[in-house]
Tab-separated table of C-alpha atoms and ligand atoms in Angstrom:
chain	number	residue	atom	x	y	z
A	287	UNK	CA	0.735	-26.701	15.103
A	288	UNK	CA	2.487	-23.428	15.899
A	289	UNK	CA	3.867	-22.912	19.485
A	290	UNK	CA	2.745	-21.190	22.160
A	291	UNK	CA	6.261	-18.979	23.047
A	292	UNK	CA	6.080	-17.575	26.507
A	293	UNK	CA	9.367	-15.235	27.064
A	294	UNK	CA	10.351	-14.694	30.824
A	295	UNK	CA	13.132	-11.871	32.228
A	296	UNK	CA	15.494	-14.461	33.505
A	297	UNK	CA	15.748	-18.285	34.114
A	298	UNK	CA	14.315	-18.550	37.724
A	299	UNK	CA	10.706	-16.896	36.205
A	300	UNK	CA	11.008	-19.604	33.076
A	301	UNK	CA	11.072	-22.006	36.166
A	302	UNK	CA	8.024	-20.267	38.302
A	303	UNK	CA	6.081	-19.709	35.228
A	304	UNK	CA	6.795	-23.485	34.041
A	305	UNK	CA	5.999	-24.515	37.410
A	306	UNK	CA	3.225	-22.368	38.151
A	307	UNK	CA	0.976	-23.322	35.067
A	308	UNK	CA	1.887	-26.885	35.412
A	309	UNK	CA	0.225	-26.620	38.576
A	310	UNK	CA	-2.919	-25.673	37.442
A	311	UNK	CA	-2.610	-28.067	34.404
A	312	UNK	CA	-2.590	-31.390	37.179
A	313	UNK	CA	-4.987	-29.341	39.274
A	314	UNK	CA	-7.683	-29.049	36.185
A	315	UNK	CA	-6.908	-32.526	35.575
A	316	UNK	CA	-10.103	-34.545	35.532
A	317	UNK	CA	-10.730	-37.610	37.216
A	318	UNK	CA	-7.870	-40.506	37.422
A	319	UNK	CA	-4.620	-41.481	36.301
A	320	UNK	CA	-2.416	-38.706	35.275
A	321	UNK	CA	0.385	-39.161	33.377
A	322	UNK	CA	3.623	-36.523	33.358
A	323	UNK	CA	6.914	-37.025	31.801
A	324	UNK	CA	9.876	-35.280	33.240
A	325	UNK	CA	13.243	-34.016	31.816
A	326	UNK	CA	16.660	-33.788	32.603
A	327	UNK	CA	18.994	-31.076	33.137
A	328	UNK	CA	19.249	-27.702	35.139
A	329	UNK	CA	16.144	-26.190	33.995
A	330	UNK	CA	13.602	-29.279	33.520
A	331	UNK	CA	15.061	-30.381	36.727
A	332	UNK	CA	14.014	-26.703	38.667
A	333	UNK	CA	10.773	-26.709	36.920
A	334	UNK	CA	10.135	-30.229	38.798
A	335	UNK	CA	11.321	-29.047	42.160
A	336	UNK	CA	9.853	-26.027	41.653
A	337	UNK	CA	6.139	-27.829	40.729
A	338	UNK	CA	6.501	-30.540	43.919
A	339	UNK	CA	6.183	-27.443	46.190
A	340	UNK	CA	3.223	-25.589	44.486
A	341	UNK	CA	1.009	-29.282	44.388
A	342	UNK	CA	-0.608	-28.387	47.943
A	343	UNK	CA	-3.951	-30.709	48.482
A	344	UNK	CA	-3.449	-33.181	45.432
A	345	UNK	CA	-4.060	-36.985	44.952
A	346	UNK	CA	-0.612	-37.818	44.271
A	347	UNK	CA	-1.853	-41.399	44.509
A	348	UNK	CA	-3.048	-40.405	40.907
A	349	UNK	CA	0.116	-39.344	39.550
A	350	UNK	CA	2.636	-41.422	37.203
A	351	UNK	CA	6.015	-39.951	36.438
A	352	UNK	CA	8.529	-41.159	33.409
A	353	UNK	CA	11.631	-39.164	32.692
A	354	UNK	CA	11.733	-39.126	28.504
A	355	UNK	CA	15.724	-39.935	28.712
A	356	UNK	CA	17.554	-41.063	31.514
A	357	UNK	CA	21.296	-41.372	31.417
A	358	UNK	CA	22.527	-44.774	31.579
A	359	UNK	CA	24.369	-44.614	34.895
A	360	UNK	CA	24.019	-46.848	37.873
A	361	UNK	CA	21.353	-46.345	39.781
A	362	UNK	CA	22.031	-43.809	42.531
A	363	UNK	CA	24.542	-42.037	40.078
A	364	UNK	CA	24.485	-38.643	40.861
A	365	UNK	CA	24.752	-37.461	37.066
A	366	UNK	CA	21.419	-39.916	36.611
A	367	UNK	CA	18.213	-37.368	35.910
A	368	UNK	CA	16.344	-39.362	38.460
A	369	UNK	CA	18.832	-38.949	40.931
A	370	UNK	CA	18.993	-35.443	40.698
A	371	UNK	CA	15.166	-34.658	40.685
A	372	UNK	CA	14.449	-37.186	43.879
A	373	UNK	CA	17.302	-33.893	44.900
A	374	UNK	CA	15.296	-31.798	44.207
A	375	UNK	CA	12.222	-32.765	45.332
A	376	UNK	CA	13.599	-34.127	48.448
A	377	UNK	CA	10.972	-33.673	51.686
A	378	UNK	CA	7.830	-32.965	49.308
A	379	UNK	CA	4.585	-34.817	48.789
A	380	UNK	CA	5.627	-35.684	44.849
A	381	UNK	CA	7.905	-38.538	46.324
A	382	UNK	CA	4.558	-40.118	47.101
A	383	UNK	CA	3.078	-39.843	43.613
A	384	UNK	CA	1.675	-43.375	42.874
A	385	UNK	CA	4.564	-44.521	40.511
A	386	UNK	CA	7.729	-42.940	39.416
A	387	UNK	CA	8.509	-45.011	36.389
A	388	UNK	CA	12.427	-44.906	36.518
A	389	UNK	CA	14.705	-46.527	34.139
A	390	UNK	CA	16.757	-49.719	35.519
A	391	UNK	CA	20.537	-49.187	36.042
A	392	UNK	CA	23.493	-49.588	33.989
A	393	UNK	CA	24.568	-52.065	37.078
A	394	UNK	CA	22.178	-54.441	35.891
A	395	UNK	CA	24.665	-55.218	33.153
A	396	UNK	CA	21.493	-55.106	30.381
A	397	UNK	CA	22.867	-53.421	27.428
A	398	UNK	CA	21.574	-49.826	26.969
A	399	UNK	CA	19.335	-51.695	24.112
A	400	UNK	CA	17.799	-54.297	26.530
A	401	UNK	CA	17.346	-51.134	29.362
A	402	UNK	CA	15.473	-49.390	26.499
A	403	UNK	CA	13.049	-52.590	25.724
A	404	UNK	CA	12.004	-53.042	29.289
A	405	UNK	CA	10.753	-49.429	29.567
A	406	UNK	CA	9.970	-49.726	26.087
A	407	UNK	CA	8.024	-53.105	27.447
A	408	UNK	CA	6.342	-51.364	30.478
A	409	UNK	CA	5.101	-48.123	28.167
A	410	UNK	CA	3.796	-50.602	26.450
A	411	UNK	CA	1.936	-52.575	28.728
A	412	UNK	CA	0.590	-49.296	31.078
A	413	UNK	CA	0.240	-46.688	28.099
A	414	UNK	CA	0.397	-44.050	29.355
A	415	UNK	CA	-1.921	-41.102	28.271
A	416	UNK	CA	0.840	-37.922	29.121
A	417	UNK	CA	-0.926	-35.122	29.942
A	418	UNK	CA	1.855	-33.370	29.810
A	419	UNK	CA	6.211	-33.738	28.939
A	420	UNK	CA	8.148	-31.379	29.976
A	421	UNK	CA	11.219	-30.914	27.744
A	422	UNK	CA	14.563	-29.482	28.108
A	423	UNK	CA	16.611	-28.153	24.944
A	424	UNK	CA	20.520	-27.991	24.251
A	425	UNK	CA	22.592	-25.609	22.485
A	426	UNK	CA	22.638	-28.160	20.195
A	427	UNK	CA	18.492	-28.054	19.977
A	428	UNK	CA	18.510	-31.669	21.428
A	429	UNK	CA	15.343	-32.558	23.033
A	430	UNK	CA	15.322	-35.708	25.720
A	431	UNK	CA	18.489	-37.747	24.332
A	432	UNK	CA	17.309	-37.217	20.551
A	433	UNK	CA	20.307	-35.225	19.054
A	434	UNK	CA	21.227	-33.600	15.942
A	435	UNK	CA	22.719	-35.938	13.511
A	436	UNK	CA	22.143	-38.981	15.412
A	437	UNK	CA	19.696	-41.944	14.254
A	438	UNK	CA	17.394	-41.848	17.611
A	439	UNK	CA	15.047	-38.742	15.994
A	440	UNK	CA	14.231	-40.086	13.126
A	441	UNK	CA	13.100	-43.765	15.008
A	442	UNK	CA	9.596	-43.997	14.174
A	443	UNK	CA	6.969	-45.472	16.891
A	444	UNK	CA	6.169	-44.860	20.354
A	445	UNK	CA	9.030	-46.546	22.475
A	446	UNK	CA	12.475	-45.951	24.032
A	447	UNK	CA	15.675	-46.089	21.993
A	448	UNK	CA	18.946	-46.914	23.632
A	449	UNK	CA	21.727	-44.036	22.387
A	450	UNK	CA	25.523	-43.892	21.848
A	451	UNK	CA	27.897	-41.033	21.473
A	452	UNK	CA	25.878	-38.405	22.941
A	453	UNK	CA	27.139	-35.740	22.727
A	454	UNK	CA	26.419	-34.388	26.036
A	455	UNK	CA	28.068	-36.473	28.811
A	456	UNK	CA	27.647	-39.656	29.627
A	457	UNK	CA	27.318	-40.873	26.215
A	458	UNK	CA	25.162	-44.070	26.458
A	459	UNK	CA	21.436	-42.936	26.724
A	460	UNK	CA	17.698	-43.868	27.050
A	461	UNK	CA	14.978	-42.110	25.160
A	462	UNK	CA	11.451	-41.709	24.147
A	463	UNK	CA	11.223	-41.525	20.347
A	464	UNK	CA	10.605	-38.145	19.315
A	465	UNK	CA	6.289	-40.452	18.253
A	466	UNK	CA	6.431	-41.387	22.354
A	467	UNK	CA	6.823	-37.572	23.376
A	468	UNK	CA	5.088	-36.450	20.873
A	469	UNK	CA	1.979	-38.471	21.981
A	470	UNK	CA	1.668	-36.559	24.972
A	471	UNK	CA	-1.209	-33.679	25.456
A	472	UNK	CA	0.815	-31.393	26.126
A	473	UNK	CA	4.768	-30.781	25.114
A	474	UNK	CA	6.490	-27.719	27.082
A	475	UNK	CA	9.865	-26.950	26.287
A	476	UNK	CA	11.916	-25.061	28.699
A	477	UNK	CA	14.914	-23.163	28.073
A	478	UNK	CA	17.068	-20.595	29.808
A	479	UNK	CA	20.233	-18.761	28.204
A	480	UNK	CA	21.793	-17.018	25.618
A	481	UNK	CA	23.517	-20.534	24.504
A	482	UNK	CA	20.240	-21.837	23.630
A	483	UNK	CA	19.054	-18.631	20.692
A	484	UNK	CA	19.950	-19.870	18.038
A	485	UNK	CA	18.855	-23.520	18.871
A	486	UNK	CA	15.526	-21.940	19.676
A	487	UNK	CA	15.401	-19.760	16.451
A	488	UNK	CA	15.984	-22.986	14.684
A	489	UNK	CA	13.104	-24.780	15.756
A	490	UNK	CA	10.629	-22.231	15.662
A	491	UNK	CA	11.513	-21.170	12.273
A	492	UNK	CA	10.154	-24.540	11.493
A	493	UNK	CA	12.442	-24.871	8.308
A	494	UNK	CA	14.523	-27.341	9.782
A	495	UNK	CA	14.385	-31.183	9.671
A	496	UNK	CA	14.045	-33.052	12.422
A	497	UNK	CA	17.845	-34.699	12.474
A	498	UNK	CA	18.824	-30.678	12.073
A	499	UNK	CA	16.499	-29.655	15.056
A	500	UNK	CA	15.406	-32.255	16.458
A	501	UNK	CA	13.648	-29.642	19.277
A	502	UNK	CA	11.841	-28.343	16.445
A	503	UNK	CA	10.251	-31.446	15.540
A	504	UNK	CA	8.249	-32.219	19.150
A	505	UNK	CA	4.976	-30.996	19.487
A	506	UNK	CA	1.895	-31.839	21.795
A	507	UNK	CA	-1.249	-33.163	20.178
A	508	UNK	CA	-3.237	-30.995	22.152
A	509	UNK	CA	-0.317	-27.825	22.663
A	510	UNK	CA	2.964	-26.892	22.297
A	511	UNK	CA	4.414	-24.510	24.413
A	512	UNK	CA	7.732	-23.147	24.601
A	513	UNK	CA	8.876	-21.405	27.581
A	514	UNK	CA	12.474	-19.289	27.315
A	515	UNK	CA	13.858	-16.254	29.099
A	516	UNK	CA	14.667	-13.035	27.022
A	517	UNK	CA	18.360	-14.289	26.025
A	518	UNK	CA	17.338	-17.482	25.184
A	519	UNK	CA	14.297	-15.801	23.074
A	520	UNK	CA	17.045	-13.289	21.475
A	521	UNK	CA	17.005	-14.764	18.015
A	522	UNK	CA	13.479	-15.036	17.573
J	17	6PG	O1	19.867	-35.669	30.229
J	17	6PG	C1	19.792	-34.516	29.892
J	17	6PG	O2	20.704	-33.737	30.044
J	17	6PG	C2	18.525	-34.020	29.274
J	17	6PG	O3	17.364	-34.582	29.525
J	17	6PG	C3	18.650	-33.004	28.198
J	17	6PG	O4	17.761	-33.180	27.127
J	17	6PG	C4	18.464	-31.633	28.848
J	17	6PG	O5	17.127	-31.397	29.177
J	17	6PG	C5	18.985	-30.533	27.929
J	17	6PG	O6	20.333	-30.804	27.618
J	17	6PG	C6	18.892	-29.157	28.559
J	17	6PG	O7	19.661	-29.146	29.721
J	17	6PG	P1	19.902	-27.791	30.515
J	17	6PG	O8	18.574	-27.309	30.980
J	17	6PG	O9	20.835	-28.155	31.632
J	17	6PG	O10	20.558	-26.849	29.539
């Protein structure tokens, strides 16, 4: 399915227009459980803080959140995605949503395998329809903790992979497989930078293979949307 590429002036309008249609997707949601899977890093992170204060008069008892990587830090860890979204949406009404779905801690001395069974294990036993996963993307074109060149990507079936020698600090990992995100409704990349051009060229090109561009290879079953400001759009 071919993306939906929405180009922006500058990162803080990728982040409002992220935000902003995100909004309305949860707000058009029917009746029920909604499912959302959040990213980490700067921009994925500012999309969520910047969502948690547009959601005025919703059920957040409806809402689930997952994060589609996590970095396997103690929990609390500053440098832990979950840590730094609760940060940033600090004071707002998504702390109530019904369940945020975090990963355990690496001080529960489980093996970054055994972390990645249990939410493997509770995936499994909620399933979770995603209505929507947000996604950031490295200079690399690394989506979630699937990275160019490493085995995660090409992991086949929808549950979470523990991963070593990340590139991107720290190096031990959780994941979705790229079949968990790619389950979701909706998949919405969001990107910010001249860094990320060529990485974004790459994937929409669509030549690459998944263990090349491994941000090239998510896409919703429903929609696919990629959200970038101009620099990051350059190369397209
Ligand atoms: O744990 C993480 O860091 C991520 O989940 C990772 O996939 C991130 O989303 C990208 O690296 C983009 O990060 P930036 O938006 O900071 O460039």
């Amino acid at each position: 399915m071919t993306a939906d590429v929405r180009t922006f002036p500058d990162k803080d309008a990728v982040i409002a227009g992220a935000a902003a249609d995100a909004a309305q997707v949860l707000a058009e949601a029917g009746n029920g459980r909604i499912d959302v899977a959040l990213t980490g890093g700067s921009v994925g992170t500012a999309v969520t803080g910047a969502l948690a204060s547009l959601l005025t008069g919703f059920d957040f008892s409806r809402l689930h959140l997952w994060f589609s990587d996590e970095r396997y830090l103690p929990t609390g860890h500053p440098d832990r995605n979950d840590t730094q979204t609760f940060k940033a949406v600090s004071g707002s009404a998504l702390m109530h949503a019904s369940r945020w779905h975090v990963c355990v801690g690496s001080e529960s001395g489980l093996s970054a395998e055994d972390a990645a069974a249990a939410l493997g294990k509770e995936v499994q036993s909620e399933a979770p329809n995603f209505a929507l996963s947000f996604l950031g993307v490295g200079p690399d074109g690394h989506v979630a903790s699937l990275f160019p060149g490493l085995p995660g990507v090409t992991v086949t079936g929808s549950g979470v992979i523990a991963v070593h020698d990340s590139p991107k600090p720290p190096p031990t990992r959780l994941s979705f497989t790229r079949d968990l995100i790619n389950s979701s409704a909706r998949v919405w990349a969001v990107l910010a930078g001249a860094e990320k051009a060529a990485a974004a060229a790459r994937a929409l090109g669509g030549a690459a293979t998944p263990s090349e561009s491994p941000s090239g290879s998510v896409a919703g079953s429903d929609e696919t949307r990629w959200y970038l400001d101009e620099a990051a759009a350059a190369d397209l």
